[in-house]
XYZ file of C-alpha atoms in Angstrom:
694
model
C 9.961 25.835 -27.307
C 12.274 27.492 -24.802
C 14.884 25.475 -23.007
C 17.080 27.096 -20.423
C 20.741 26.478 -19.789
C 20.725 26.539 -16.028
C 23.096 25.036 -13.540
C 21.439 25.924 -10.215
C 18.733 23.942 -8.386
C 15.977 22.562 -10.632
C 13.286 23.391 -8.076
C 13.393 25.890 -5.197
C 10.348 26.175 -2.967
C 10.720 28.923 -0.382
C 8.296 29.550 2.537
C 5.384 28.422 0.384
C 1.845 28.822 1.763
C -1.226 27.533 -0.095
C -4.851 28.025 0.989
C -8.196 26.864 -0.331
C -11.090 29.315 -0.097
C -14.648 28.187 0.674
C -17.713 30.370 1.241
C -17.179 30.033 4.992
C -13.461 30.418 5.477
C -9.914 30.258 4.185
C -8.456 26.781 4.784
C -4.646 26.826 5.014
C -3.430 23.579 3.406
C 0.333 24.241 3.310
C 2.263 26.697 5.500
C 5.885 27.870 5.426
C 7.060 24.975 3.232
C 10.573 25.051 1.769
C 12.440 22.469 -0.310
C 15.211 22.420 -2.891
C 15.889 19.777 -5.551
C 19.279 19.779 -7.298
C 19.794 18.428 -10.850
C 19.547 14.624 -10.875
C 18.426 14.505 -7.227
C 15.361 12.656 -5.905
C 13.471 14.182 -2.963
C 10.943 12.057 -1.069
C 7.927 13.755 0.498
C 6.275 11.659 3.226
C 3.448 12.064 5.713
C -0.095 10.935 6.446
C -3.087 11.595 4.165
C -4.178 15.197 4.387
C -0.769 16.581 5.398
C -0.432 18.596 2.167
C 1.961 16.442 0.063
C -0.199 16.459 -3.077
C -1.074 20.145 -2.583
C 2.655 20.968 -2.796
C 2.875 18.972 -6.058
C -0.188 20.724 -7.506
C 1.339 24.059 -6.455
C 4.467 23.207 -8.473
C 2.240 22.275 -11.430
C 0.276 25.536 -10.860
C -2.890 23.455 -10.946
C -4.725 24.315 -7.734
C -8.205 24.616 -9.276
C -10.571 27.522 -8.776
C -10.463 27.532 -4.956
C -6.731 27.082 -4.413
C -4.285 29.988 -4.213
C -0.642 30.479 -3.338
C -0.875 33.035 -0.503
C 2.805 33.350 0.354
C 6.314 32.344 -0.651
C 7.669 31.349 -4.027
C 8.233 28.347 -6.310
C 11.140 28.706 -8.709
C 11.783 26.255 -11.518
C 15.305 26.568 -12.962
C 15.543 30.008 -11.377
C 12.266 31.363 -12.777
C 9.228 32.160 -10.639
C 6.408 29.805 -11.708
C 3.780 32.010 -10.109
C 4.580 34.885 -12.475
C 4.446 32.908 -15.733
C 1.704 33.400 -18.296
C -0.724 30.584 -19.114
C 1.133 29.991 -22.422
C 4.516 29.732 -20.712
C 3.094 27.311 -18.143
C 1.518 25.186 -20.869
C 4.912 24.996 -22.572
C 6.616 23.848 -19.373
C 4.014 21.324 -18.219
C 4.518 17.995 -19.906
C 7.804 19.017 -21.493
C 9.941 20.409 -18.623
C 7.851 19.233 -15.660
C 5.832 16.012 -15.848
C 3.596 14.398 -13.246
C 2.657 10.752 -12.689
C -0.517 10.168 -10.711
C -1.632 7.385 -8.404
C -4.305 5.922 -10.693
C -2.860 5.172 -14.162
C -6.236 4.861 -15.934
C -7.073 8.465 -14.990
C -4.172 9.640 -17.180
C -4.980 7.492 -20.239
C -7.667 8.064 -22.846
C -9.614 4.765 -23.033
C -10.656 5.364 -26.653
C -7.201 6.030 -28.062
C -4.395 3.625 -28.899
C -1.322 3.848 -26.637
C 1.032 4.834 -29.488
C -1.083 7.831 -30.468
C -1.304 9.040 -26.855
C 2.490 8.866 -26.469
C 3.214 10.504 -29.835
C 0.987 13.492 -29.007
C 3.368 14.705 -26.286
C 6.463 15.585 -28.389
C 4.340 16.494 -31.445
C 2.510 19.167 -29.420
C 5.421 20.370 -27.260
C 8.289 20.117 -29.741
C 6.557 20.119 -33.098
C 8.435 16.990 -34.288
C 7.196 14.834 -37.168
C 4.915 11.828 -36.808
C 7.697 9.385 -37.778
C 10.148 10.874 -35.243
C 7.448 10.815 -32.556
C 6.737 7.132 -33.305
C 10.447 6.284 -33.117
C 10.705 8.030 -29.750
C 7.549 6.305 -28.439
C 9.047 2.950 -29.427
C 12.317 3.828 -27.657
C 10.570 4.937 -24.432
C 8.236 1.911 -24.315
C 11.342 -0.278 -24.683
C 13.012 1.733 -21.890
C 10.127 1.049 -19.501
C 10.698 -2.673 -20.161
C 7.365 -3.554 -21.727
C 7.244 -6.761 -23.796
C 6.630 -6.504 -27.557
C 6.671 -2.658 -27.741
C 5.072 -2.516 -31.217
C 2.067 -4.531 -30.065
C 1.778 -2.345 -26.947
C 1.761 0.846 -29.064
C -1.090 -0.614 -31.084
C -3.127 -1.583 -27.976
C -5.867 0.262 -26.108
C -5.359 0.963 -22.368
C -7.924 -1.639 -21.241
C -5.871 -4.376 -22.922
C -2.987 -3.834 -20.479
C -2.589 -4.848 -16.832
C -2.348 -2.221 -14.053
C 1.439 -2.487 -13.916
C 1.704 -2.084 -17.711
C -0.639 0.929 -17.640
C 1.522 2.569 -14.976
C 4.628 1.957 -17.118
C 2.883 3.627 -20.067
C 2.078 6.653 -17.892
C 5.776 6.794 -16.900
C 6.725 6.477 -20.584
C 4.353 9.349 -21.417
C 5.948 11.515 -18.719
C 9.409 10.756 -20.152
C 8.498 11.406 -23.807
C 9.792 14.994 -23.658
C 12.728 14.148 -21.378
C 11.564 16.497 -18.585
C 13.940 18.074 -16.061
C 11.562 17.411 -13.164
C 9.336 14.380 -12.649
C 6.698 14.500 -9.887
C 5.444 11.077 -8.783
C 2.338 11.115 -6.573
C 1.987 7.682 -4.878
C 2.706 6.040 -8.269
C 2.695 2.442 -6.997
C -0.070 2.381 -4.363
C -2.495 0.518 -6.604
C 0.089 -2.055 -7.731
C 1.206 -5.445 -6.450
C 4.402 -5.500 -4.436
C 6.322 -7.359 -7.175
C 5.110 -4.919 -9.858
C 5.904 -2.034 -7.492
C 9.477 -3.311 -7.123
C 9.887 -3.436 -10.898
C 8.375 0.064 -11.382
C 10.597 1.539 -8.645
C 13.665 -0.090 -10.184
C 12.620 1.377 -13.499
C 12.109 4.903 -12.136
C 15.604 4.799 -10.558
C 17.255 3.570 -13.784
C 15.439 6.123 -15.940
C 16.303 8.926 -13.509
C 19.976 8.040 -14.034
C 19.632 7.611 -17.802
C 17.780 10.877 -18.428
C 19.328 12.854 -15.545
C 15.826 13.701 -14.352
C 15.248 15.290 -10.929
C 12.365 13.764 -8.976
C 9.844 14.716 -6.340
C 8.550 11.383 -5.023
C 5.394 11.583 -2.866
C 4.584 8.512 -0.790
C 3.444 7.349 2.632
C 5.676 4.280 2.300
C 8.984 5.005 4.057
C 10.595 1.841 2.658
C 9.913 3.020 -0.879
C 11.432 6.435 -0.158
C 14.557 4.724 1.234
C 14.962 2.744 -1.997
C 14.340 5.607 -4.439
C 15.408 8.942 -2.954
C 18.554 10.829 -1.939
C 16.822 13.226 0.446
C 13.586 13.204 2.430
C 11.147 15.779 3.744
C 8.612 14.683 6.407
C 5.324 16.638 6.475
C 2.696 16.909 9.191
C -0.507 18.951 9.006
C 0.618 21.288 6.200
C 4.168 21.885 7.424
C 7.561 20.336 6.810
C 8.687 19.008 10.218
C 12.026 17.403 9.275
C 14.337 17.569 6.257
C 17.634 15.909 5.491
C 19.450 13.141 3.645
C 17.970 9.628 3.864
C 20.725 8.568 6.307
C 20.229 11.650 8.509
C 16.504 11.250 8.885
C 16.340 7.442 9.087
C 19.283 6.985 11.456
C 19.473 10.300 13.344
C 15.849 11.470 13.398
C 15.266 14.742 15.219
C 11.470 15.205 15.256
C 8.936 13.351 17.450
C 6.564 12.839 14.490
C 9.269 11.140 12.406
C 10.052 8.913 15.394
C 6.334 8.127 15.905
C 5.972 7.169 12.212
C 8.855 4.695 12.444
C 7.429 3.153 15.621
C 4.128 2.444 13.900
C 5.525 0.419 10.958
C 6.444 -3.271 11.272
C 10.211 -3.435 10.712
C 12.073 -6.777 10.892
C 12.253 -7.759 14.543
C 8.829 -6.390 15.531
C 6.602 -9.036 17.102
C 2.912 -8.685 17.875
C 3.330 -10.181 21.355
C 6.739 -9.182 22.708
C 7.392 -5.998 20.660
C 4.040 -4.573 19.596
C 3.833 -1.585 17.261
C 3.164 1.757 18.917
C 0.292 3.619 17.246
C 0.335 7.441 17.308
C -2.249 8.540 19.897
C -5.103 10.921 19.000
C -6.143 12.143 15.561
C -4.774 14.364 12.833
C -6.024 17.986 13.327
C -8.451 19.427 10.755
C -6.967 22.406 8.855
C -9.205 24.961 10.623
C -8.696 23.353 14.069
C -4.916 23.325 14.286
C -3.520 23.873 17.796
C -1.376 26.859 18.843
C 2.371 26.432 18.519
C 3.411 22.954 17.373
C 0.802 21.177 15.227
C 1.981 17.791 16.508
C 1.878 18.952 20.172
C -1.400 17.245 21.245
C -0.080 13.836 20.046
C 3.559 14.235 21.119
C 5.291 12.282 23.906
C 7.642 15.209 24.589
C 5.052 18.046 24.688
C 5.736 20.791 27.272
C 2.899 23.103 28.218
C 3.802 26.775 28.057
C 6.589 26.130 25.519
C 5.346 23.934 22.688
C 1.905 25.611 22.532
C 2.950 29.270 22.393
C 4.266 30.837 19.189
C 4.755 29.562 15.677
C 7.694 27.156 15.524
C 10.209 27.496 12.687
C 12.579 25.029 11.050
C 16.004 25.056 12.737
C 19.314 23.568 11.609
C 20.706 20.559 13.435
C 24.162 21.279 14.892
C 26.931 19.904 12.723
C 24.744 19.347 9.651
C 23.374 22.371 7.844
C 21.187 20.346 5.454
C 19.379 18.491 8.269
C 16.605 20.605 9.817
C 13.747 20.075 12.261
C 10.663 21.969 13.440
C 11.013 20.992 17.117
C 11.902 23.321 20.007
C 13.141 20.468 22.186
C 15.192 18.468 19.671
C 18.460 19.039 21.579
C 16.933 17.986 24.934
C 15.401 14.693 23.778
C 17.315 11.423 24.097
C 16.592 10.061 20.615
C 18.293 6.755 21.350
C 16.271 5.965 24.485
C 14.607 2.529 24.235
C 10.933 2.574 23.246
C 8.555 2.662 26.174
C 6.913 -0.655 25.440
C 3.222 -0.988 25.839
C 2.159 -4.015 27.830
C 3.647 -7.224 26.457
C 0.714 -9.210 25.148
C 0.018 -12.808 26.049
C -0.200 -14.943 22.940
C -3.617 -16.570 22.610
C -3.515 -20.346 23.022
C -4.035 -21.873 19.560
C -6.962 -24.269 19.827
C -8.714 -26.930 17.802
C -9.244 -26.929 14.023
C -12.120 -24.587 13.108
C -11.794 -24.585 9.325
C -10.546 -27.338 7.063
C -10.226 -27.199 3.267
C -9.633 -30.364 1.312
C -8.652 -30.213 -2.373
C -10.856 -27.190 -3.035
C -11.206 -26.251 -6.706
C -13.057 -23.282 -8.158
C -13.343 -23.034 -11.944
C -15.314 -20.493 -13.946
C -16.596 -21.156 -17.447
C -16.503 -18.247 -19.860
C -17.422 -18.372 -23.511
C -14.559 -17.446 -25.824
C -16.753 -14.718 -27.264
C -18.742 -13.586 -24.265
C -20.617 -10.895 -26.193
C -22.167 -13.193 -28.750
C -22.206 -16.441 -26.788
C -19.620 -18.233 -28.922
C -19.593 -22.019 -28.796
C -16.019 -22.327 -27.519
C -15.987 -22.391 -23.741
C -12.834 -21.541 -21.820
C -12.238 -22.467 -18.204
C -10.692 -20.059 -15.711
C -8.967 -22.115 -13.011
C -9.150 -19.626 -10.130
C -8.336 -22.129 -7.360
C -6.469 -25.425 -7.835
C -6.611 -28.122 -5.109
C -6.408 -25.854 -2.074
C -5.833 -27.819 1.134
C -5.152 -26.370 4.583
C -6.453 -26.123 8.148
C -6.977 -23.092 10.385
C -7.219 -23.260 14.175
C -9.012 -21.300 16.867
C -7.111 -18.089 17.852
C -4.781 -18.507 14.862
C -3.891 -15.898 12.258
C -3.309 -17.492 8.872
C -2.044 -15.035 6.266
C -2.784 -15.639 2.581
C -0.359 -13.809 0.300
C 0.194 -13.493 -3.425
C -0.210 -11.053 -6.300
C -3.542 -9.907 -7.742
C -5.117 -12.710 -9.728
C -3.591 -15.530 -7.645
C -6.993 -16.679 -6.360
C -6.955 -15.195 -2.817
C -10.286 -13.380 -3.113
C -11.957 -16.229 -5.040
C -11.224 -18.611 -2.204
C -12.626 -16.025 0.268
C -15.824 -15.783 -1.812
C -16.302 -19.572 -1.732
C -15.738 -19.613 2.021
C -18.271 -16.789 2.509
C -20.836 -18.575 0.318
C -20.830 -15.854 -2.355
C -19.662 -18.620 -4.726
C -19.928 -22.399 -4.456
C -17.015 -24.801 -4.917
C -16.438 -26.733 -8.156
C -14.837 -29.633 -6.284
C -13.434 -30.437 -2.839
C -14.654 -29.731 0.684
C -14.806 -26.888 3.181
C -15.518 -27.965 6.746
C -16.531 -25.373 9.355
C -16.484 -26.989 12.805
C -16.878 -30.322 10.993
C -19.894 -29.198 8.882
C -19.576 -29.131 5.075
C -20.416 -25.677 3.680
C -18.779 -25.612 0.233
C -22.029 -26.249 -1.692
C -24.322 -23.964 0.308
C -24.671 -20.450 -1.139
C -24.992 -17.647 1.405
C -28.756 -17.217 0.920
C -29.284 -20.876 1.905
C -26.965 -20.794 4.930
C -28.476 -20.714 8.397
C -28.005 -17.592 10.525
C -25.359 -19.223 12.728
C -23.130 -20.122 9.746
C -23.497 -16.611 8.270
C -22.586 -15.044 11.641
C -19.675 -17.494 12.042
C -17.883 -16.447 8.841
C -17.568 -12.676 8.458
C -15.438 -10.399 6.328
C -13.608 -7.081 6.757
C -13.014 -5.491 3.361
C -10.141 -3.515 1.910
C -11.934 -0.243 1.356
C -13.834 1.028 4.391
C -15.499 3.739 2.263
C -17.441 1.285 0.105
C -18.702 -1.046 2.816
C -20.795 1.331 4.925
C -24.241 2.620 3.949
C -23.801 6.404 3.597
C -27.412 7.144 4.562
C -27.483 5.182 7.838
C -25.860 6.082 11.173
C -22.952 3.969 12.362
C -24.983 2.591 15.283
C -27.910 1.626 13.081
C -25.613 -0.352 10.748
C -24.215 -2.380 13.662
C -27.708 -2.893 15.154
C -28.911 -4.115 11.754
C -26.177 -6.775 11.774
C -27.307 -7.846 15.261
C -30.923 -8.117 14.023
C -29.881 -10.266 11.060
C -27.843 -12.546 13.329
C -30.813 -12.814 15.697
C -28.852 -11.429 18.631
C -30.488 -9.441 21.443
C -34.023 -9.546 22.812
C -35.237 -6.058 21.918
C -34.017 -2.711 20.566
C -32.686 -1.506 23.907
C -30.673 -4.705 24.338
C -29.238 -4.400 20.811
C -28.370 -0.746 21.339
C -26.426 -1.681 24.479
C -24.598 -4.415 22.540
C -23.835 -1.927 19.757
C -22.252 0.449 22.311
C -20.215 -2.443 23.749
C -18.984 -3.244 20.218
C -17.920 0.413 19.780
C -15.975 0.041 23.058
C -14.413 -3.146 21.664
C -13.078 -1.324 18.582
C -12.027 1.681 20.722
C -14.438 4.208 19.190
C -16.235 6.765 21.402
C -19.850 5.737 22.095
C -21.209 8.980 20.599
C -19.995 7.749 17.190
C -23.095 5.521 17.182
C -25.128 8.592 16.171
C -22.712 9.774 13.478
C -22.957 9.271 9.725
C -20.088 7.492 7.903
C -19.062 10.720 6.121
C -18.150 12.217 9.532
C -15.530 9.518 10.139
C -11.939 9.180 8.942
C -10.780 6.118 6.960
C -9.344 4.418 10.043
C -12.538 5.058 12.040
C -14.698 3.627 9.224
C -12.540 0.512 9.154
C -13.131 0.104 12.902
C -16.893 0.238 12.293
C -16.442 -2.487 9.637
C -14.575 -4.601 12.216
C -17.272 -3.991 14.878
C -19.911 -5.157 12.408
C -17.931 -8.278 11.497
C -17.624 -9.234 15.181
C -21.276 -8.395 15.996
C -22.424 -12.019 15.696
C -19.507 -13.532 17.615
C -17.774 -14.636 14.408
C -15.656 -17.816 14.551
C -13.727 -16.875 11.409
C -13.040 -13.367 10.131
C -11.661 -13.015 6.608
C -9.734 -9.725 6.534
C -9.158 -8.819 2.878
C -6.308 -6.256 2.784
C -7.950 -4.515 5.780
C -5.227 -1.896 6.293
C -3.859 -1.235 2.800
C -6.116 1.814 2.274
C -5.043 3.359 5.603
C -2.130 5.548 6.707
C 0.794 3.808 8.413
C -0.004 5.347 11.801
C -3.640 4.170 11.532
C -2.528 0.756 10.217
C -0.693 0.088 13.471
C -3.785 0.901 15.537
C -6.177 -1.184 13.391
C -3.757 -4.152 13.253
C -3.334 -4.023 17.010
C -7.097 -3.853 17.434
C -7.651 -6.975 15.309
C -5.083 -8.831 17.396
C -6.622 -7.705 20.672
C -10.139 -8.741 19.658
C -8.742 -12.069 18.465
C -7.171 -12.685 21.893
C -10.504 -11.928 23.610
C -12.854 -13.720 21.227
C -10.530 -16.602 20.177
C -11.363 -15.798 16.557
C -9.625 -17.458 13.625
C -8.275 -14.675 11.411
C -7.644 -15.283 7.699
C -5.570 -12.272 6.730
C -5.354 -11.677 2.957
C -2.536 -9.311 2.066
C 0.310 -8.572 -0.301
C 2.176 -6.526 2.325
C 4.642 -9.027 3.703
C 5.968 -6.757 6.451
C 2.548 -6.683 8.118
C 2.157 -10.429 7.512
C 5.491 -11.108 9.206
C 4.375 -9.017 12.161
C 0.994 -10.574 12.849
C 0.625 -14.010 11.214
C 1.167 -17.359 12.959
C 1.222 -19.229 9.655
C 1.521 -18.079 6.044
C 0.081 -19.552 2.854
C 1.629 -18.297 -0.401
C -0.582 -18.564 -3.508
C 0.294 -18.252 -7.169
C -2.147 -18.675 -10.045
C -4.646 -20.699 -7.981
C -2.024 -23.018 -6.413
C -0.693 -23.018 -2.853
C 3.059 -22.939 -3.530
C 4.227 -22.688 0.097
C 2.616 -23.130 3.511
C 4.290 -23.014 6.914
C 4.778 -21.078 10.121
C 5.817 -17.431 9.690
C 9.420 -18.253 10.654
C 9.562 -21.116 8.118
C 8.189 -19.014 5.248
C 10.409 -15.998 6.006
C 13.656 -17.957 6.150
C 15.193 -20.301 3.554
C 14.468 -22.690 1.948
C 11.850 -20.708 0.039
C 9.668 -21.443 -2.922
C 11.246 -19.281 -5.690
C 8.051 -17.180 -5.788
C 8.155 -16.531 -2.017
C 11.793 -15.503 -2.421
C 10.823 -12.947 -5.088
C 7.929 -11.634 -2.963
C 10.242 -11.104 0.025
C 12.817 -9.334 -2.116
C 10.138 -6.947 -3.407
C 9.078 -5.634 0.019
C 10.439 -2.137 0.678
C 11.891 -2.001 4.219
C 12.363 1.340 5.982
C 15.609 0.410 7.688
C 19.084 1.401 6.504
C 20.704 -1.579 8.297
C 18.780 -4.138 6.208
C 20.443 -5.708 3.176
C 18.219 -7.411 0.638
C 18.882 -9.862 -2.116
C 17.749 -8.201 -5.308
C 15.231 -10.146 -7.416
C 12.922 -8.458 -9.915
C 10.360 -10.739 -11.539
C 10.207 -10.438 -15.303
C 6.854 -10.359 -17.084
C 3.310 -10.407 -15.749
C 1.296 -13.166 -14.093
C -0.066 -15.484 -16.828
C -3.833 -15.543 -17.316
C -5.782 -18.129 -15.294
C -7.688 -18.770 -18.537
C -4.514 -19.907 -20.222
C -2.067 -21.064 -17.524
C 1.406 -22.278 -18.556
C 2.154 -25.989 -18.774
C 3.918 -27.672 -15.860
C 4.715 -25.553 -12.818
C 2.502 -22.424 -12.768
C 5.499 -20.217 -11.854
C 7.946 -21.538 -14.476
C 7.490 -18.588 -16.912
C 8.951 -16.136 -14.343
C 11.195 -18.384 -12.243
C 14.906 -17.632 -11.881
C 15.691 -21.161 -10.598
C 14.226 -23.097 -13.539
C 17.600 -23.885 -15.149
C 18.654 -25.695 -11.937
C 16.047 -28.415 -12.608
C 17.216 -30.984 -15.214
C 15.242 -32.275 -18.190
C 12.789 -29.364 -18.574
C 10.679 -30.913 -15.803
C 9.311 -27.484 -14.733
C 7.650 -27.038 -18.131
C 6.179 -30.546 -18.231
C 4.804 -31.388 -14.790
C 3.023 -29.599 -11.950
C 5.239 -30.294 -8.912
C 3.903 -32.411 -6.071
C 3.562 -30.873 -2.608
C 6.612 -31.798 -0.521
C 6.639 -31.661 3.251
C 9.929 -30.370 4.674
C 10.855 -30.267 8.363
C 8.088 -29.258 10.769
C 5.132 -29.547 8.354
C 6.598 -26.873 6.063
C 4.984 -27.490 2.628
C 6.454 -26.434 -0.692
C 5.358 -27.106 -4.283
C 8.588 -27.074 -6.284
C 10.808 -29.340 -8.423
C 14.082 -28.057 -6.898
C 16.221 -30.771 -5.317
C 16.791 -30.980 -1.566
C 20.424 -29.852 -2.109
C 19.361 -26.706 -4.011
C 16.766 -25.871 -1.361
C 19.306 -26.408 1.425
C 21.769 -24.005 -0.258
C 19.321 -21.097 -0.512
C 20.467 -17.878 1.142
C 18.268 -15.550 3.205
C 16.735 -12.677 1.207
C 16.706 -10.208 4.111
C 19.793 -9.751 6.269
C 20.075 -7.268 9.116
C 23.602 -5.857 9.264
C 25.313 -6.349 12.631
C 25.400 -3.224 14.768
């Protein structure tokens, strides 16, 4: 095993160009890309899907598959050209000197092999160390990634761990050989916000402990702010701005960077008075890039005859040689000019109660040995005494980690499951015991759903128009085919899609466009209530702004009640009127958005708020990382459901948290909280998020 004593940059990428070759053409994926990572430094790579972030990472790993080739430039690792190494040399470096962590942890783990064996393989293969030494190191690294009971974990199979634990194991595996460079490709996208916060904290600590340099790929600017020293913004295969975090966040010098920041909900954004500004137009396909500046057709500052002429190169910003931009006009633009606000929206008048839930419970029975039908039955308490009301034109956000019962409650409301106990009233009619197949057409049309993943909800073999028309047929809307076709076109107008999309197949649409079709279909029957289950989490930030805005606009027109299920609290803060926080089947807090986002909080809400990455250098956050995982709903803890992870428990005398489930208390202005903390303790709580004074 060769190790190099080297004191220069760990990674130097210079004018790198990567293309993929198909039978028809060469598709340039990355052009003229340069970046340098110093020892111990973390570089964040951000941009929309398809901009070439992962292609750069695969270029560094020299893993571009059969069609991918580096067609220009160089990648040096510790001063040596990776492109000129033999297969054996590369195999030595990968996994030992350079390690990569992927988005989906299960893709990196062998489901048929115990965790310990998978971890031990790495140093045994790369360094030839003994089995006992490899086991000792595996134990050390699993302890480092803060997993409970490391010996039990090493003896487990991957399926016995939660998503957050699996991702920690993948990080542990990457660290087994103490690599010099760690590449993280969207490592927390599939995780809950609280787990994400813990994993990010971990990556930062381990980077310091092992002195590892990092290339952190993400579309989440808040995450980059919290983890990286420097940032590189990519658009359509090119780097468009590079610099330190402070330079780029506070003194941005490229219109695309500015447009990205305007499309994310930072503290202070408001859906009515300060709406988000979505980036107009669409991302160019690799073989349809415009002349000159790739961002030109979508840019507010575009000048014909200048920005669309020759190739544009990165230039240094005056006074700061490490801050660069790919914009001809960067010195002419007033970067501090106030945002040209779109029209200020009128807030819809909140009307009468449309939906009322009273003490809803949903339990599932599972046999202790499901395979062989064992006699012992266990009960999974997915929802515990849910009570709330939702009004016409209101957006009620439902937040909480995976497994808290958000989707179960949505299934009962939709009629995909029936309630165990309690009532659901839709316009005064009880619907909790009527499964969807027994519901009348009006009720089915009244309660519709927009799902998280737009790719899975459309029929790939049916045109977009046909799928919307089919919904109209089922809801009994329209007199004949011509009438329904006209309504379908009107629905496409409603979701701001061109009418010709009616004749397209789903595969011809982008993720954001597919999600719009899903929304059009949900509103086809004039829905009273739309349950939006994480409707923007699979989309790019720039598309998120447009889809969020669209939902709000349709709600204003149609007076729809929107139940918005999400774990992204920044979007919740931006668009919700009221917020319901759930934990392990219980509603632990319920109030207006202002009440829930300012103290007093339920301790769980406080932790959720602290976990949200915010892309703003002026924001100071209280730092709370939740220990441990959510308990199983099959075996919930005694007393308060949150007591096993609560940092406030010792403030409650007499071990009350472990003995009794707290009663719901109503604070000022109908603000509900389910907690044993005294009024004094609640009154003394400090805000989690503070915006530093200018």
